[in-house]
Amino acid sequence: MLGTVPNVLVCVQGVNKGLVAKRLLSTMQEREMLPDFVMCVGDDRSDEDMFEVIINSMAGPSIAPGAEVFACTDGRKPSKAKYYLDGTVEIVRLMQSLACVADQMVPV
């Protein structure tokens, strides 16, 4: 375990990040607020359900047609995520870049 920090994930039985993502998308759909941008970033097995939900949602009514959807895992490893980022530095850099772009956008 050199270089890693052991952790424990505690959650309610039967609840996972996939169910939370599904509930969030469902609630947004009920309020007629379909997202046109979705990004999920995770680094372990507990994130795989979330990746699966957002990827499968692309074909359904809970995400706007033509929405940009990104499932990203931290590090190269087998994952349902289509994209990978190499560590927290790269994740922070991505978030900062997205913030800069958002600041430059003109409200419609």
PDB file of N, CA, C and O in Angstrom, residues 15-29 35 38-41 46-57 62-63 69-71:
ATOM      1  N   VAL A  15     -28.012   1.732  -1.294  1.00  0.00           N
ATOM      2  CA  VAL A  15     -27.831   3.063  -1.871  1.00  0.00           C
ATOM      3  C   VAL A  15     -26.410   3.142  -2.422  1.00  0.00           C
ATOM      4  O   VAL A  15     -25.459   2.737  -1.779  1.00  0.00           O
ATOM      5  N   ASN A  16     -26.296   3.647  -3.653  1.00  0.00           N
ATOM      6  CA  ASN A  16     -24.974   3.827  -4.249  1.00  0.00           C
ATOM      7  C   ASN A  16     -24.988   5.091  -5.101  1.00  0.00           C
ATOM      8  O   ASN A  16     -26.031   5.721  -5.279  1.00  0.00           O
ATOM      9  N   LYS A  17     -23.842   5.444  -5.619  1.00  0.00           N
ATOM     10  CA  LYS A  17     -23.726   6.684  -6.395  1.00  0.00           C
ATOM     11  C   LYS A  17     -24.553   6.630  -7.673  1.00  0.00           C
ATOM     12  O   LYS A  17     -25.032   7.653  -8.150  1.00  0.00           O
ATOM     13  N   GLY A  18     -24.757   5.429  -8.204  1.00  0.00           N
ATOM     14  CA  GLY A  18     -25.605   5.274  -9.390  1.00  0.00           C
ATOM     15  C   GLY A  18     -27.051   5.639  -9.091  1.00  0.00           C
ATOM     16  O   GLY A  18     -27.704   6.337  -9.872  1.00  0.00           O
ATOM     17  N   LEU A  19     -27.565   5.177  -7.954  1.00  0.00           N
ATOM     18  CA  LEU A  19     -28.938   5.515  -7.578  1.00  0.00           C
ATOM     19  C   LEU A  19     -29.089   7.011  -7.326  1.00  0.00           C
ATOM     20  O   LEU A  19     -30.106   7.608  -7.682  1.00  0.00           O
ATOM     21  N   VAL A  20     -28.081   7.622  -6.740  1.00  0.00           N
ATOM     22  CA  VAL A  20     -28.128   9.069  -6.489  1.00  0.00           C
ATOM     23  C   VAL A  20     -28.137   9.822  -7.826  1.00  0.00           C
ATOM     24  O   VAL A  20     -28.929  10.759  -8.015  1.00  0.00           O
ATOM     25  N   ALA A  21     -27.287   9.410  -8.763  1.00  0.00           N
ATOM     26  CA  ALA A  21     -27.251  10.058 -10.079  1.00  0.00           C
ATOM     27  C   ALA A  21     -28.588   9.892 -10.797  1.00  0.00           C
ATOM     28  O   ALA A  21     -29.116  10.841 -11.387  1.00  0.00           O
ATOM     29  N   LYS A  22     -29.148   8.691 -10.720  1.00  0.00           N
ATOM     30  CA  LYS A  22     -30.438   8.423 -11.360  1.00  0.00           C
ATOM     31  C   LYS A  22     -31.535   9.295 -10.755  1.00  0.00           C
ATOM     32  O   LYS A  22     -32.358   9.866 -11.469  1.00  0.00           O
ATOM     33  N   ARG A  23     -31.535   9.415  -9.443  1.00  0.00           N
ATOM     34  CA  ARG A  23     -32.545  10.232  -8.754  1.00  0.00           C
ATOM     35  C   ARG A  23     -32.390  11.710  -9.123  1.00  0.00           C
ATOM     36  O   ARG A  23     -33.372  12.417  -9.348  1.00  0.00           O
ATOM     37  N   LEU A  24     -31.162  12.184  -9.179  1.00  0.00           N
ATOM     38  CA  LEU A  24     -30.908  13.574  -9.547  1.00  0.00           C
ATOM     39  C   LEU A  24     -31.402  13.862 -10.963  1.00  0.00           C
ATOM     40  O   LEU A  24     -32.103  14.856 -11.199  1.00  0.00           O
ATOM     41  N   LEU A  25     -31.066  12.983 -11.909  1.00  0.00           N
ATOM     42  CA  LEU A  25     -31.515  13.174 -13.295  1.00  0.00           C
ATOM     43  C   LEU A  25     -33.037  13.102 -13.392  1.00  0.00           C
ATOM     44  O   LEU A  25     -33.659  13.869 -14.127  1.00  0.00           O
ATOM     45  N   SER A  26     -33.646  12.191 -12.641  1.00  0.00           N
ATOM     46  CA  SER A  26     -35.096  12.045 -12.642  1.00  0.00           C
ATOM     47  C   SER A  26     -35.776  13.298 -12.088  1.00  0.00           C
ATOM     48  O   SER A  26     -36.766  13.790 -12.654  1.00  0.00           O
ATOM     49  N   THR A  27     -35.240  13.826 -11.009  1.00  0.00           N
ATOM     50  CA  THR A  27     -35.796  15.042 -10.412  1.00  0.00           C
ATOM     51  C   THR A  27     -35.681  16.220 -11.383  1.00  0.00           C
ATOM     52  O   THR A  27     -36.631  17.003 -11.535  1.00  0.00           O
ATOM     53  N   MET A  28     -34.544  16.323 -12.037  1.00  0.00           N
ATOM     54  CA  MET A  28     -34.375  17.411 -13.008  1.00  0.00           C
ATOM     55  C   MET A  28     -35.367  17.255 -14.162  1.00  0.00           C
ATOM     56  O   MET A  28     -35.936  18.247 -14.636  1.00  0.00           O
ATOM     57  N   GLN A  29     -35.580  16.022 -14.609  1.00  0.00           N
ATOM     58  CA  GLN A  29     -36.530  15.777 -15.693  1.00  0.00           C
ATOM     59  C   GLN A  29     -37.947  16.174 -15.260  1.00  0.00           C
ATOM     60  O   GLN A  29     -38.662  16.820 -16.025  1.00  0.00           O
ATOM     61  N   PRO A  35     -30.396  18.525 -18.190  1.00  0.00           N
ATOM     62  CA  PRO A  35     -29.019  19.029 -18.274  1.00  0.00           C
ATOM     63  C   PRO A  35     -28.468  18.893 -19.694  1.00  0.00           C
ATOM     64  O   PRO A  35     -28.755  17.926 -20.397  1.00  0.00           O
ATOM     65  N   VAL A  38     -23.075  17.089 -18.459  1.00  0.00           N
ATOM     66  CA  VAL A  38     -22.968  16.212 -17.288  1.00  0.00           C
ATOM     67  C   VAL A  38     -21.533  15.720 -17.216  1.00  0.00           C
ATOM     68  O   VAL A  38     -20.990  15.222 -18.204  1.00  0.00           O
ATOM     69  N   MET A  39     -20.924  15.866 -16.051  1.00  0.00           N
ATOM     70  CA  MET A  39     -19.576  15.333 -15.855  1.00  0.00           C
ATOM     71  C   MET A  39     -19.502  14.669 -14.494  1.00  0.00           C
ATOM     72  O   MET A  39     -19.861  15.277 -13.489  1.00  0.00           O
ATOM     73  N   CYS A  40     -19.066  13.424 -14.493  1.00  0.00           N
ATOM     74  CA  CYS A  40     -18.835  12.681 -13.263  1.00  0.00           C
ATOM     75  C   CYS A  40     -17.391  12.238 -13.245  1.00  0.00           C
ATOM     76  O   CYS A  40     -16.882  11.727 -14.243  1.00  0.00           O
ATOM     77  N   VAL A  41     -16.731  12.447 -12.123  1.00  0.00           N
ATOM     78  CA  VAL A  41     -15.341  12.037 -11.958  1.00  0.00           C
ATOM     79  C   VAL A  41     -15.273  11.157 -10.717  1.00  0.00           C
ATOM     80  O   VAL A  41     -15.818  11.503  -9.674  1.00  0.00           O
ATOM     81  N   SER A  46     -16.651   2.195  -6.377  1.00  0.00           N
ATOM     82  CA  SER A  46     -17.935   2.762  -5.940  1.00  0.00           C
ATOM     83  C   SER A  46     -18.487   3.783  -6.936  1.00  0.00           C
ATOM     84  O   SER A  46     -19.660   4.155  -6.849  1.00  0.00           O
ATOM     85  N   ASP A  47     -17.686   4.208  -7.892  1.00  0.00           N
ATOM     86  CA  ASP A  47     -18.122   5.193  -8.887  1.00  0.00           C
ATOM     87  C   ASP A  47     -18.675   4.542 -10.158  1.00  0.00           C
ATOM     88  O   ASP A  47     -19.303   5.216 -10.972  1.00  0.00           O
ATOM     89  N   GLU A  48     -18.446   3.256 -10.337  1.00  0.00           N
ATOM     90  CA  GLU A  48     -18.833   2.585 -11.574  1.00  0.00           C
ATOM     91  C   GLU A  48     -20.336   2.607 -11.821  1.00  0.00           C
ATOM     92  O   GLU A  48     -20.773   2.756 -12.960  1.00  0.00           O
ATOM     93  N   ASP A  49     -21.156   2.481 -10.773  1.00  0.00           N
ATOM     94  CA  ASP A  49     -22.613   2.553 -10.942  1.00  0.00           C
ATOM     95  C   ASP A  49     -23.030   3.928 -11.463  1.00  0.00           C
ATOM     96  O   ASP A  49     -23.914   4.046 -12.303  1.00  0.00           O
ATOM     97  N   MET A  50     -22.388   4.964 -10.970  1.00  0.00           N
ATOM     98  CA  MET A  50     -22.670   6.324 -11.413  1.00  0.00           C
ATOM     99  C   MET A  50     -22.310   6.490 -12.894  1.00  0.00           C
ATOM    100  O   MET A  50     -23.079   7.050 -13.670  1.00  0.00           O
ATOM    101  N   PHE A  51     -21.142   5.983 -13.284  1.00  0.00           N
ATOM    102  CA  PHE A  51     -20.739   6.071 -14.688  1.00  0.00           C
ATOM    103  C   PHE A  51     -21.766   5.376 -15.577  1.00  0.00           C
ATOM    104  O   PHE A  51     -22.159   5.897 -16.620  1.00  0.00           O
ATOM    105  N   GLU A  52     -22.198   4.197 -15.167  1.00  0.00           N
ATOM    106  CA  GLU A  52     -23.158   3.427 -15.963  1.00  0.00           C
ATOM    107  C   GLU A  52     -24.475   4.187 -16.127  1.00  0.00           C
ATOM    108  O   GLU A  52     -25.039   4.246 -17.214  1.00  0.00           O
ATOM    109  N   VAL A  53     -24.954   4.796 -15.063  1.00  0.00           N
ATOM    110  CA  VAL A  53     -26.216   5.544 -15.116  1.00  0.00           C
ATOM    111  C   VAL A  53     -26.124   6.717 -16.084  1.00  0.00           C
ATOM    112  O   VAL A  53     -26.998   6.903 -16.926  1.00  0.00           O
ATOM    113  N   ILE A  54     -25.065   7.505 -15.986  1.00  0.00           N
ATOM    114  CA  ILE A  54     -25.026   8.682 -16.873  1.00  0.00           C
ATOM    115  C   ILE A  54     -24.806   8.281 -18.323  1.00  0.00           C
ATOM    116  O   ILE A  54     -25.343   8.904 -19.224  1.00  0.00           O
ATOM    117  N   ILE A  55     -24.044   7.224 -18.563  1.00  0.00           N
ATOM    118  CA  ILE A  55     -23.837   6.760 -19.930  1.00  0.00           C
ATOM    119  C   ILE A  55     -25.145   6.234 -20.515  1.00  0.00           C
ATOM    120  O   ILE A  55     -25.518   6.572 -21.643  1.00  0.00           O
ATOM    121  N   ASN A  56     -25.872   5.432 -19.749  1.00  0.00           N
ATOM    122  CA  ASN A  56     -27.151   4.899 -20.218  1.00  0.00           C
ATOM    123  C   ASN A  56     -28.203   5.988 -20.365  1.00  0.00           C
ATOM    124  O   ASN A  56     -29.106   5.870 -21.197  1.00  0.00           O
ATOM    125  N   SER A  57     -28.112   7.039 -19.587  1.00  0.00           N
ATOM    126  CA  SER A  57     -29.088   8.128 -19.653  1.00  0.00           C
ATOM    127  C   SER A  57     -28.983   8.928 -20.944  1.00  0.00           C
ATOM    128  O   SER A  57     -29.929   9.622 -21.315  1.00  0.00           O
ATOM    129  N   SER A  62     -33.914  11.773 -19.874  1.00  0.00           N
ATOM    130  CA  SER A  62     -33.514  12.556 -18.700  1.00  0.00           C
ATOM    131  C   SER A  62     -32.335  13.491 -18.949  1.00  0.00           C
ATOM    132  O   SER A  62     -31.961  14.256 -18.072  1.00  0.00           O
ATOM    133  N   ILE A  63     -31.759  13.433 -20.142  1.00  0.00           N
ATOM    134  CA  ILE A  63     -30.669  14.334 -20.521  1.00  0.00           C
ATOM    135  C   ILE A  63     -31.051  14.984 -21.849  1.00  0.00           C
ATOM    136  O   ILE A  63     -31.591  14.318 -22.732  1.00  0.00           O
ATOM    137  N   VAL A  69     -21.699  14.724 -22.308  1.00  0.00           N
ATOM    138  CA  VAL A  69     -21.664  13.845 -21.145  1.00  0.00           C
ATOM    139  C   VAL A  69     -20.267  13.253 -21.016  1.00  0.00           C
ATOM    140  O   VAL A  69     -19.745  12.673 -21.970  1.00  0.00           O
ATOM    141  N   PHE A  70     -19.677  13.424 -19.841  1.00  0.00           N
ATOM    142  CA  PHE A  70     -18.315  12.951 -19.602  1.00  0.00           C
ATOM    143  C   PHE A  70     -18.266  12.133 -18.321  1.00  0.00           C
ATOM    144  O   PHE A  70     -18.570  12.637 -17.252  1.00  0.00           O
ATOM    145  N   ALA A  71     -17.877  10.875 -18.459  1.00  0.00           N
ATOM    146  CA  ALA A  71     -17.611  10.011 -17.314  1.00  0.00           C
ATOM    147  C   ALA A  71     -16.102   9.820 -17.278  1.00  0.00           C
ATOM    148  O   ALA A  71     -15.515   9.294 -18.221  1.00  0.00           O
TER     149      ALA A  71
END
